[in-house]
Coordinates of C-alpha atoms in Angstrom, one line a residue:
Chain A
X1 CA -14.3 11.2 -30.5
X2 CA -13.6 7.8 -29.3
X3 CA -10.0 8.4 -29.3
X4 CA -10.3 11.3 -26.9
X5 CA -12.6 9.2 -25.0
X6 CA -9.8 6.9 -24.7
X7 CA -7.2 8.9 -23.8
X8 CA -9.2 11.1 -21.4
X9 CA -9.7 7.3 -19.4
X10 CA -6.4 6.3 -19.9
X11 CA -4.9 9.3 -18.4
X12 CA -7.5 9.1 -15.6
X13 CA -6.4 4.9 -15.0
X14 CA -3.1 6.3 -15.2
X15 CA -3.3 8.8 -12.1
X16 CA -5.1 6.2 -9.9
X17 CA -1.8 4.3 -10.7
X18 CA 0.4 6.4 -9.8
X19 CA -1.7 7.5 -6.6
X20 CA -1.2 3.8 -5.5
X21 CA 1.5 3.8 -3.1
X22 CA 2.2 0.4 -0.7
X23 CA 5.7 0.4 0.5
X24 CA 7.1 0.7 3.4
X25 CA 9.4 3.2 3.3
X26 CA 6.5 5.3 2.3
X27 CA 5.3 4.7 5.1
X28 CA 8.4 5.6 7.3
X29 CA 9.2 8.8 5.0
X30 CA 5.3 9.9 6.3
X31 CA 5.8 9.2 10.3
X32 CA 9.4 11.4 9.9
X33 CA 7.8 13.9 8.7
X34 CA 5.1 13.7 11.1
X35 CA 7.6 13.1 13.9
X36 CA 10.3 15.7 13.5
X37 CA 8.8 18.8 11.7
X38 CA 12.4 20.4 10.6
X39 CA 14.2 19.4 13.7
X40 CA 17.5 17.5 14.1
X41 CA 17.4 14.3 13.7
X42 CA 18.6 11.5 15.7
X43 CA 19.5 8.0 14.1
X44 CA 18.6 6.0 17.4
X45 CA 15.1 7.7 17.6
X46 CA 14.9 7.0 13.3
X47 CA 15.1 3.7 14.3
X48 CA 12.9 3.9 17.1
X49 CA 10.2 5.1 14.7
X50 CA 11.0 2.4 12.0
X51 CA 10.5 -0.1 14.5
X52 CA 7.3 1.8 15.8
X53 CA 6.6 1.8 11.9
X54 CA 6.7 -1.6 11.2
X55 CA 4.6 -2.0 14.4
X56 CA 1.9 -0.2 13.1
X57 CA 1.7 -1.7 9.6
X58 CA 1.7 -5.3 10.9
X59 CA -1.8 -4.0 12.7
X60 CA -0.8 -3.1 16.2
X61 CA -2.3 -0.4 17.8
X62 CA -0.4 1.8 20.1
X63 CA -1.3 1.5 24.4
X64 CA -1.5 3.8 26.7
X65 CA -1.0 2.0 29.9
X66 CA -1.9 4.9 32.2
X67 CA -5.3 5.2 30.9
X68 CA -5.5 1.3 29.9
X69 CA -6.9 2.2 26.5
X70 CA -5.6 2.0 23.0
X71 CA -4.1 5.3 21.5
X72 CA -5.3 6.3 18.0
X73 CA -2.4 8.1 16.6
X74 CA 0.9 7.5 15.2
X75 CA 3.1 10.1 17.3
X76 CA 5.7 9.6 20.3
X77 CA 6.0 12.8 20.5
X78 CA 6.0 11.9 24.3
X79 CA 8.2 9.3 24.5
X80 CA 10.9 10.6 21.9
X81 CA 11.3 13.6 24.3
X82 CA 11.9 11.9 27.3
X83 CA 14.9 10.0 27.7
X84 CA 15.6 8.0 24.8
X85 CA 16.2 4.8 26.5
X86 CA 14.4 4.7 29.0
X87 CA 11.7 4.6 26.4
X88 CA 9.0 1.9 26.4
X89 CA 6.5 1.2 24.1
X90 CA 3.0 0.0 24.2
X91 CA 0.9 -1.8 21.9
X92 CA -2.0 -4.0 22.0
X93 CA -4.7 -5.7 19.3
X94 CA -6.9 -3.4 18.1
X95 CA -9.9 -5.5 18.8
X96 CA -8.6 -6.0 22.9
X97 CA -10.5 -2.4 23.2
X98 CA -12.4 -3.7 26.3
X99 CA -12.6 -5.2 29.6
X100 CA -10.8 -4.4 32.1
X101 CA -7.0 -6.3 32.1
X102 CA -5.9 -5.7 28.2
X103 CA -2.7 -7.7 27.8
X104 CA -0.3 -5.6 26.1
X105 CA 2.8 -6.2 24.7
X106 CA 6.1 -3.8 25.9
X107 CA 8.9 -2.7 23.4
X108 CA 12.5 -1.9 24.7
X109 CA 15.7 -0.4 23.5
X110 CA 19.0 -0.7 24.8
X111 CA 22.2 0.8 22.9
X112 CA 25.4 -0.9 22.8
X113 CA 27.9 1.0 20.9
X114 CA 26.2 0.9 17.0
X115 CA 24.3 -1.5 17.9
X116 CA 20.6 -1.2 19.5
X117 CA 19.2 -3.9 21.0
X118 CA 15.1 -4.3 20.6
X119 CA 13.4 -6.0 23.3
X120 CA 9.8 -7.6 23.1
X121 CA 7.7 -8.8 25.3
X122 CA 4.2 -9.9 26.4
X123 CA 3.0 -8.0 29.3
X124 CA 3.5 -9.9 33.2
X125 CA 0.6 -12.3 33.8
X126 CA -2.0 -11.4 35.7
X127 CA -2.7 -13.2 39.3
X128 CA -3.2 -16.9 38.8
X129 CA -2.2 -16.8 34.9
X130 CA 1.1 -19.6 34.6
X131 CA 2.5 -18.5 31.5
X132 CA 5.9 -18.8 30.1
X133 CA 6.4 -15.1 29.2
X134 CA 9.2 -15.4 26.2
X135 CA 11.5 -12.5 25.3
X136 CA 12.0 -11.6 21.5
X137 CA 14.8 -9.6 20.1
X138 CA 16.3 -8.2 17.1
X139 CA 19.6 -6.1 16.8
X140 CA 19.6 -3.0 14.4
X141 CA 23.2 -2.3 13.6
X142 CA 23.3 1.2 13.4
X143 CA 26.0 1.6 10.1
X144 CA 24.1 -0.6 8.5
X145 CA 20.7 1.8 8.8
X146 CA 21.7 5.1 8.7
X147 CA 22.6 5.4 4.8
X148 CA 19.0 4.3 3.9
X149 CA 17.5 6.5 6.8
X150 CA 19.5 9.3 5.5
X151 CA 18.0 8.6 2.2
X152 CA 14.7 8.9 3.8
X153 CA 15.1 11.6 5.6
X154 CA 16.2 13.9 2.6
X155 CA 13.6 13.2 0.8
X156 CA 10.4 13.7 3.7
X157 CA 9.7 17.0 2.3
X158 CA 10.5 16.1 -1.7
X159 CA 8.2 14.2 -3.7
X160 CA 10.0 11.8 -6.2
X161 CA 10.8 8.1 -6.0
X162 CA 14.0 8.3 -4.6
X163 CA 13.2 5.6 -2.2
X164 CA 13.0 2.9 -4.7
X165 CA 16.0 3.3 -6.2
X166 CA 18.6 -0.3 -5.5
X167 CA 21.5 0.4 -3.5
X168 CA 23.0 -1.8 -0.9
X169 CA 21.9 0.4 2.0
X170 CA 18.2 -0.3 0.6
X171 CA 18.4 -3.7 0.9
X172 CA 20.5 -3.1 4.4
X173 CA 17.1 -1.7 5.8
X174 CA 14.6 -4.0 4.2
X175 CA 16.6 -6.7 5.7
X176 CA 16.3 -5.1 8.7
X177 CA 13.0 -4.5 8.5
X178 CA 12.1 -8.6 7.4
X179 CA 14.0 -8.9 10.7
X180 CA 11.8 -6.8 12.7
X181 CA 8.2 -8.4 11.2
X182 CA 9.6 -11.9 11.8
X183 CA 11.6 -12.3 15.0
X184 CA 9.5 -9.6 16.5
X185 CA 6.4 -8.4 15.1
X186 CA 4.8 -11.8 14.1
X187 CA 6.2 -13.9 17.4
X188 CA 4.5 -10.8 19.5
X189 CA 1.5 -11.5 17.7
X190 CA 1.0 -15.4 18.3
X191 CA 2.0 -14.7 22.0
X192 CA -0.6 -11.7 22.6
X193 CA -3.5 -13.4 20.8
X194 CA -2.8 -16.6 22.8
X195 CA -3.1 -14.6 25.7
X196 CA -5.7 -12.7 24.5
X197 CA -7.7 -15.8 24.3
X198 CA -7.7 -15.2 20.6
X199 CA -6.8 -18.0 17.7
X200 CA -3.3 -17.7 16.7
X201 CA -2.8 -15.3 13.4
X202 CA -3.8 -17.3 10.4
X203 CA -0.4 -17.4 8.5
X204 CA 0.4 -21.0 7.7
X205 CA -2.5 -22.9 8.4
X206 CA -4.8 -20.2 6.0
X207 CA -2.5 -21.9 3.1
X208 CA -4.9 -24.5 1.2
X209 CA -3.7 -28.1 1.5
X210 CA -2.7 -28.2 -1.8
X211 CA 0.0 -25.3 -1.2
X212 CA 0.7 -27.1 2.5
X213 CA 2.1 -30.2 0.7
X214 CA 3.4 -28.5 -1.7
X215 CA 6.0 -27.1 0.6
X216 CA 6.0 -30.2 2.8
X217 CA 7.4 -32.3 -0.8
X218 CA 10.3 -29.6 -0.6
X219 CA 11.0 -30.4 3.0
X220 CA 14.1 -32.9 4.3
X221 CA 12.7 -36.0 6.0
X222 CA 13.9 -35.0 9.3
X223 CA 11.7 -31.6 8.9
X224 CA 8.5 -33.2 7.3
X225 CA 8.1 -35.6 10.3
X226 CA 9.2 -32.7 12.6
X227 CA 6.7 -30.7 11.3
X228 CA 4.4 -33.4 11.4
X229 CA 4.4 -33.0 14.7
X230 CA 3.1 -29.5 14.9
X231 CA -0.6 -30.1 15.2
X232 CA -3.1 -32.8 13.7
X233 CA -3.5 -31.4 10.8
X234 CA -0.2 -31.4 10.1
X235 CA 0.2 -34.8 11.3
X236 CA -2.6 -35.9 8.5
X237 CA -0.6 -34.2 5.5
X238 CA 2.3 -35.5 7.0
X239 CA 1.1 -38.8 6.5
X240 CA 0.2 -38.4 3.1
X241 CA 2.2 -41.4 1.8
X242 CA 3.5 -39.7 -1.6
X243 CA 5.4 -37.7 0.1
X244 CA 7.2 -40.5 2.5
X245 CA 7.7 -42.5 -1.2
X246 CA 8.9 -39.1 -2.7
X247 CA 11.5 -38.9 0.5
X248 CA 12.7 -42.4 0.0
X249 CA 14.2 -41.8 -3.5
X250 CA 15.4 -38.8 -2.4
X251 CA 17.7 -40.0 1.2
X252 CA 18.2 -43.4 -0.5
X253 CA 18.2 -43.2 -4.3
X254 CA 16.7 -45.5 -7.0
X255 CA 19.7 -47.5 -7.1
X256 CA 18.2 -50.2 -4.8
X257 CA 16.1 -51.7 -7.7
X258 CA 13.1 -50.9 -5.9
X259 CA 9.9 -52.1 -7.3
X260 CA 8.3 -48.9 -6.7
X261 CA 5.1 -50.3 -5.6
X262 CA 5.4 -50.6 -1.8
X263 CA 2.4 -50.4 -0.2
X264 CA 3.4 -48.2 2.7
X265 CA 6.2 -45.8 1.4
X266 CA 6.3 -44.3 4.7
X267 CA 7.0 -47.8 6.8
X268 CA 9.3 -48.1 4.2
X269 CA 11.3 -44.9 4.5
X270 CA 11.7 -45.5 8.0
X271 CA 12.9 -49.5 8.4
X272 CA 15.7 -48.1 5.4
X273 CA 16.2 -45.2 8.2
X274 CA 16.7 -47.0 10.8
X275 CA 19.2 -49.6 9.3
X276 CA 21.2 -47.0 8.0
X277 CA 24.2 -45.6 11.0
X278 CA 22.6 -43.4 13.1
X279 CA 24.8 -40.6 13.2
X280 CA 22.5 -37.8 11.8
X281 CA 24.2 -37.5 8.4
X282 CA 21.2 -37.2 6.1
X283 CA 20.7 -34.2 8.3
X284 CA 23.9 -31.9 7.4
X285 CA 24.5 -34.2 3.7
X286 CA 23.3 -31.5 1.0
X287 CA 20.1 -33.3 -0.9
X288 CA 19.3 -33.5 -4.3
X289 CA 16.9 -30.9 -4.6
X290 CA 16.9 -29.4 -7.8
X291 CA 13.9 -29.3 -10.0
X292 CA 14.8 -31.7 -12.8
X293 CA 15.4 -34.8 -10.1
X294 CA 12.5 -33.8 -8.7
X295 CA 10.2 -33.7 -11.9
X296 CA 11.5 -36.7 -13.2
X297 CA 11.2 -38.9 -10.5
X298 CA 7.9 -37.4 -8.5
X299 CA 4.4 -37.6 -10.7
X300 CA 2.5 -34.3 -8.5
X301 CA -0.6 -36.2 -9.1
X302 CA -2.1 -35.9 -5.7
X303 CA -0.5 -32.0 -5.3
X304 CA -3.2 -31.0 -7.3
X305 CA -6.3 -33.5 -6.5
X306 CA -8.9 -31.8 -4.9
X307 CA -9.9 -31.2 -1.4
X308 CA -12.6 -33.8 -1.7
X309 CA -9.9 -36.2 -2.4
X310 CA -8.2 -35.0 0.8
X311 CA -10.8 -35.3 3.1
X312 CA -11.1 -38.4 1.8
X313 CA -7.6 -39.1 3.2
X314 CA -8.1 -37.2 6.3
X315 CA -11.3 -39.1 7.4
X316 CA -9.6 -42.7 6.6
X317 CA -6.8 -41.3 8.6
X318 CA -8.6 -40.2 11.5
X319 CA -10.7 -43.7 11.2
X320 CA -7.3 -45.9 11.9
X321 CA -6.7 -43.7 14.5
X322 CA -2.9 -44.2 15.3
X323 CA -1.5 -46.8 13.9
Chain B
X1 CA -14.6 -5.3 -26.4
X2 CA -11.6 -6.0 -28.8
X3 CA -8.4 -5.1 -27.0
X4 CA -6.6 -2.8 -28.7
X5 CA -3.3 -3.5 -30.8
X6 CA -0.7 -1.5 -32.6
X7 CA 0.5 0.3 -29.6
X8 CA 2.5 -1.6 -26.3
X9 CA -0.5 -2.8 -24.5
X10 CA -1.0 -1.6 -20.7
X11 CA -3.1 -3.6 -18.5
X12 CA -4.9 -2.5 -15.4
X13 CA -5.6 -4.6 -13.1
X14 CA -7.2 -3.5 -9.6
X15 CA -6.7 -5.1 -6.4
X16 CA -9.5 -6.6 -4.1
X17 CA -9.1 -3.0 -2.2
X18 CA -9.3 -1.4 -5.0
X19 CA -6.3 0.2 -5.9
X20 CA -5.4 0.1 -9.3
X21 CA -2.1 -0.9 -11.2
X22 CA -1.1 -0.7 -14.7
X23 CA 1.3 -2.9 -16.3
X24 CA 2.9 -3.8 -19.8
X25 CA 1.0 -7.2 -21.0
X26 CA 4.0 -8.6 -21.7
X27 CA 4.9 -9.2 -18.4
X28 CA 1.2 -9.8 -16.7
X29 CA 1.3 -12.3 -18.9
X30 CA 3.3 -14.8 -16.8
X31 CA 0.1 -15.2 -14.9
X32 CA -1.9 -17.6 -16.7
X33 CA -5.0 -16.1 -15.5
X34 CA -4.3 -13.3 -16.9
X35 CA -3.2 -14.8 -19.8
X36 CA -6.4 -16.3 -20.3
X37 CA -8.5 -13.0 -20.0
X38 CA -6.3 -11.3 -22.6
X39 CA -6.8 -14.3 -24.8
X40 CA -10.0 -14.2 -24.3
X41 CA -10.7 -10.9 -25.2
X42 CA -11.9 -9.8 -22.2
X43 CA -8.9 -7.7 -20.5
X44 CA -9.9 -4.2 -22.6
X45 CA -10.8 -2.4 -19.6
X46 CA -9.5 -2.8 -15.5
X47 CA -9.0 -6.6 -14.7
X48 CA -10.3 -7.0 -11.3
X49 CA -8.1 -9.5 -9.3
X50 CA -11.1 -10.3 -6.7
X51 CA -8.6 -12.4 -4.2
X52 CA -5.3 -10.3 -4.2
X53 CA -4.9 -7.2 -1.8
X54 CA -2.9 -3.8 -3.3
X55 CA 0.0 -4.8 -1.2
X56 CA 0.6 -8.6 -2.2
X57 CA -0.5 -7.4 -5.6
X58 CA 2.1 -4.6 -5.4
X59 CA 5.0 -7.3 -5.1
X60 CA 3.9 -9.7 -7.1
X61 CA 3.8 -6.8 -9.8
X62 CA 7.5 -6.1 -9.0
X63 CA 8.3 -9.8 -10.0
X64 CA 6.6 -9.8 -13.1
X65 CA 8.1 -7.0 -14.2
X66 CA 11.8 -7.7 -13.0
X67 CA 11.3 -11.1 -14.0
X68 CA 10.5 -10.4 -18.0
X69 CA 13.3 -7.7 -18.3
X70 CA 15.3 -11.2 -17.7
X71 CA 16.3 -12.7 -21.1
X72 CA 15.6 -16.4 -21.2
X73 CA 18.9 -16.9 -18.7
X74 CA 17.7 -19.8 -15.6
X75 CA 20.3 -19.0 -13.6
X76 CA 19.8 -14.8 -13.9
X77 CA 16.0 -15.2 -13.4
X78 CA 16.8 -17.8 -10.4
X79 CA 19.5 -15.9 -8.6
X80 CA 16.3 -12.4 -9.1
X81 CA 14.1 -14.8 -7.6
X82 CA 16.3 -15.2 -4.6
X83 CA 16.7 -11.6 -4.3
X84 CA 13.6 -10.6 -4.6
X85 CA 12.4 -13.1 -2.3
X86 CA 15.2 -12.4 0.7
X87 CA 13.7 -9.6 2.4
X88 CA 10.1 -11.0 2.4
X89 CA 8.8 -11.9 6.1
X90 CA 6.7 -14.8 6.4
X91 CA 3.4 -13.3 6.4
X92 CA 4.4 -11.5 3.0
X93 CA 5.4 -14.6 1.5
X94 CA 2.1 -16.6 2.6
X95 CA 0.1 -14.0 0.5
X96 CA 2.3 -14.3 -2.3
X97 CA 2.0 -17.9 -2.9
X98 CA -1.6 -17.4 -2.2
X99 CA -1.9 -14.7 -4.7
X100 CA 0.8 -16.7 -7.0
X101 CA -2.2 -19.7 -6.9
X102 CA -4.7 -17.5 -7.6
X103 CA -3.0 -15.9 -11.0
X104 CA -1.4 -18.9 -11.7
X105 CA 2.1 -18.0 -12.3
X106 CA 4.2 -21.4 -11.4
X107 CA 7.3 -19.9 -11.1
X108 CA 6.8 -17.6 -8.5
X109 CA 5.1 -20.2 -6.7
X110 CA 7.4 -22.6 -6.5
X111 CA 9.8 -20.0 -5.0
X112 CA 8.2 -19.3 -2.5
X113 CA 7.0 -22.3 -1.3
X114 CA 10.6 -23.3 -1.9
X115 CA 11.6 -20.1 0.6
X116 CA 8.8 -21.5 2.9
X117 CA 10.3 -24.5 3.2
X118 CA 13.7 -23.0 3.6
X119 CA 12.8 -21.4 7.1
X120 CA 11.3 -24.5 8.5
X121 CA 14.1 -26.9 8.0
X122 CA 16.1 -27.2 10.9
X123 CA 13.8 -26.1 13.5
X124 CA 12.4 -27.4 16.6
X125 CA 8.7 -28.4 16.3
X126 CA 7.8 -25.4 19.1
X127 CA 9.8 -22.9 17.2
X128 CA 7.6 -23.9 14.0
X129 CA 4.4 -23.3 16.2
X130 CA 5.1 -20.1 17.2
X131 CA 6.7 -19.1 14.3
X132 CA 3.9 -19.8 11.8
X133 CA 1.1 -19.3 14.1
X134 CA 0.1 -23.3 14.4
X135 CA -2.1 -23.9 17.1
X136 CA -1.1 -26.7 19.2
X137 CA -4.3 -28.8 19.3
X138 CA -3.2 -32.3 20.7
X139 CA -3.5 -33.2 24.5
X140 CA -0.4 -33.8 26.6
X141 CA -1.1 -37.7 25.9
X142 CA -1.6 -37.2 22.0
X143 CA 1.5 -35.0 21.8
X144 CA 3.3 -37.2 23.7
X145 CA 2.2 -40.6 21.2
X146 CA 3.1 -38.1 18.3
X147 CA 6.8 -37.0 19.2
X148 CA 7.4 -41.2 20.1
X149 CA 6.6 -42.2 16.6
X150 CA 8.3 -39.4 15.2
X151 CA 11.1 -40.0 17.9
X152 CA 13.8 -40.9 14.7
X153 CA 13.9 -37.0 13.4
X154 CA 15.0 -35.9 17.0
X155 CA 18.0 -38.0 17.3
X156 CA 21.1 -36.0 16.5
X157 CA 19.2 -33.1 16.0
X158 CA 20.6 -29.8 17.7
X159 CA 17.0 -28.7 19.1
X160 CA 17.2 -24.5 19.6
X161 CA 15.7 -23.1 23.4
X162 CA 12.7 -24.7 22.7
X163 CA 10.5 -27.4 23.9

């Protein structure tokens, strides 16, 4: 009877499986059919509700401006009726469910031909704030959608995994939809929790160091001291000579004869920089960047050292101040 | 707590949120974690994957999967890895290569950071701020002393609208 144990619990594992459902689309096949019921469907307002979609999963919560209070459910049921583009939405943190002024952030839609333009912005300051309110778009080209939305569509009320087959118009939409979390979603984000008096969200800077350098080694020169620049934590790894030694066989070869025990690989990189002509070529020259250079001239000893090791760095760092 | 043979192994493995996922061996195997357990014996019943959401856990399953129908072809499994990779926004790709730490699977996190990379080359120093969410923590002095030593990188440098 063990067998039938077995199979009785793998049957069991196998429904939770299949139960698990993530994607996105998902998500968007569930708000059409909680948007439209069986009526006609319009492609602007499909994309309306993608974008409302998207919205929602990056953890937005819809506002209602007249009341000043956060809305619990998904529908626009209001706003879809009224004139399409005159339509605004609302959203704000769900944690910004008190005090008096929430900031919110506004969404806006403007059609040109088959192409909608998506507006996004932080709400106007309030008296005495000075802020430089930044306007975020993205463009939705309507051709490019409406295969994949059909797709969507026809399959609201069916239940099979139509969604995840690969076609072109798939990838059309989760382009689209990359577009939409990046150059809208996430920038809305950093600006509303700065002016929510919140941190910004976590996404770099929650990376552990070790990952941080790790994609610092695959940046240019130019863009490692750029980044540098970013904040003083970034400064420290930035300084992190291995990586200024790793950059200086990279822009200038080995072919130098180097001894390959300089003492400062980052001084180093930059008196070779600056006696080179100035005309910003390592910036547009294409680098040697595949994996095999890399391996064989780059030990990623210190990659992998631990944090203690780090903070190590970081406190001698911060004790020689700048240089 | 032998794990069974004979028949294409399954694994489950269950996400910090606990949402369960069952996949051939064969390709959970590219994590080395996992690796580990099944050597070990110990990955008979559900693997609990204590620092990896469903959703991260979700894609990264995708990749294993579509990764180890790939005979042993570099280029094939490089030019999957940029496909898979080109519709990921930034926050999706930050809790991959978390989640590609955590289960140990090198290649996939070397992509990533690769495509991490990839969007910050080229941009202005604000755009990287608001873009990934760094909090400008130096005063108007500090940030001033910073951008002079780094003052080589701007030269030549289209900068985009920001400062």
């Amino acid at each position: 009877d063990g067998d039938t144990d077995g199979s009785y619990h793998e049957s069991a594992k196998k429904a939770a499986v299949e139960t698990a459902s993530f994607s996105l689309p998902e998500f968007v096949k569930q708000l059409f059919v909680e948007q439209w019921g069986n009526d006609a469907a319009y492609y602007h307002k499909l994309i309306v509700i993608v974008v409302h979609a998207i919205m929602l999963d990056f953890g937005f919560a819809s506002f209602d401006t007249r009341s000043n209070s956060i809305v619990g459910a998904f529908h626009l049921r209001r706003e879809l009726n009224s004139d399409l583009f005159k339509i605004s939405l609302f959203y704000t943190l769900p944690q910004n469910d008190c005090g008096k002024c929430i900031r919110y952030i506004v969404l806006k839609f403007q059609i040109l031909g088959d192409l909608m333009n998506i507006y996004g912005t932080l709400s106007e300051n309030v008296s005495g704030e000075r802020r430089r309110i930044i306007t975020h778009s993205v463009q939705a080209d309507e051709y490019e959608l409406i295969p994949f939305l059909n797709v969507i569509w026809s399959n609201c009320w069916v239940n099979n995994g139509g969604l995840l087959i690969e076609t072109p118009s798939r990838r059309a939409m989760l382009e689209f939809m990359r577009n939409v979390r990046d150059n809208l979603a996430l920038p809305l984000l950093i600006d509303l929790r700065e002016a929510s008096s919140l941190i910004p969200p976590p996404c770099f800077m929650k990376l552990p160091n070790d990952i941080k350098l790790k994609i610092l080694e695959l940046l240019p020169s130019v863009d490692l001291a750029k980044v540098s620049c970013a904040s003083s934590e970034l400064r420290d790894l930035g300084l992190m000579d291995y990586l200024w030694k790793l950059k200086f066989f990279e822009e200038f070869g080995d072919e130098e004869n180097e001894d390959g025990q300089k003492s400062c690989w980052r001084r180093a990189f930059l008196e070779r920089w600056k006696s080179k002509p100035p005309s910003g070529v390592s910036i547009t020259k294409p680098k040697m960047r595949d994996d095999k250079v890399r391996h064989r001239r780059v030990p990623r000893m210190i990659a992998c050292c631990s944090s203690m090791f780090l903070n190590c760095v970081f406190a001698s760092n911060k004790a020689l101040s700048y240089y | 707590m032998a794990a069974e043979t004979g028949t294409p192994t399954t694994l489950t493995l269950k996400s910090n949120d606990d949402e369960l996922f069952s996949v051939a061996e064969s390709a959970a195997i590219l994590s080395v974690t996992i690796r580990n357990m099944v050597e070990d014996g110990c990955a008979g019943g559900v693997i609990p994957l204590d620092n990896v959401d469903g959703k991260t856990l979700a894609s990264v399953i995708t990749y294993m999967n579509g990764i180890s129908a790939i005979p042993a072809d570099e280029e094939k499994k490089k030019s999957y890895r940029d496909k898979f990779l080109s519709d990921k926004d930034f926050e999706t790709l930050a809790d991959m290569v978390l989640a590609a730490n955590y289960l140990n699977m090198s290649c996939l996190m070397d992509a990533v950071s690769a495509k991490i990379a990839q969007v910050m080359e080229k941009k202005s120093v604000g755009w990287v701020r608001r873009k990934f969410g760094i909090e400008n923590d130096y005063t108007p002095e500090e940030e001033a002393a910073v951008k002079e030593e780094h003052k080589w990188t701007f030269e030549g440098v289209e900068t985009d609208d920001d400062n």
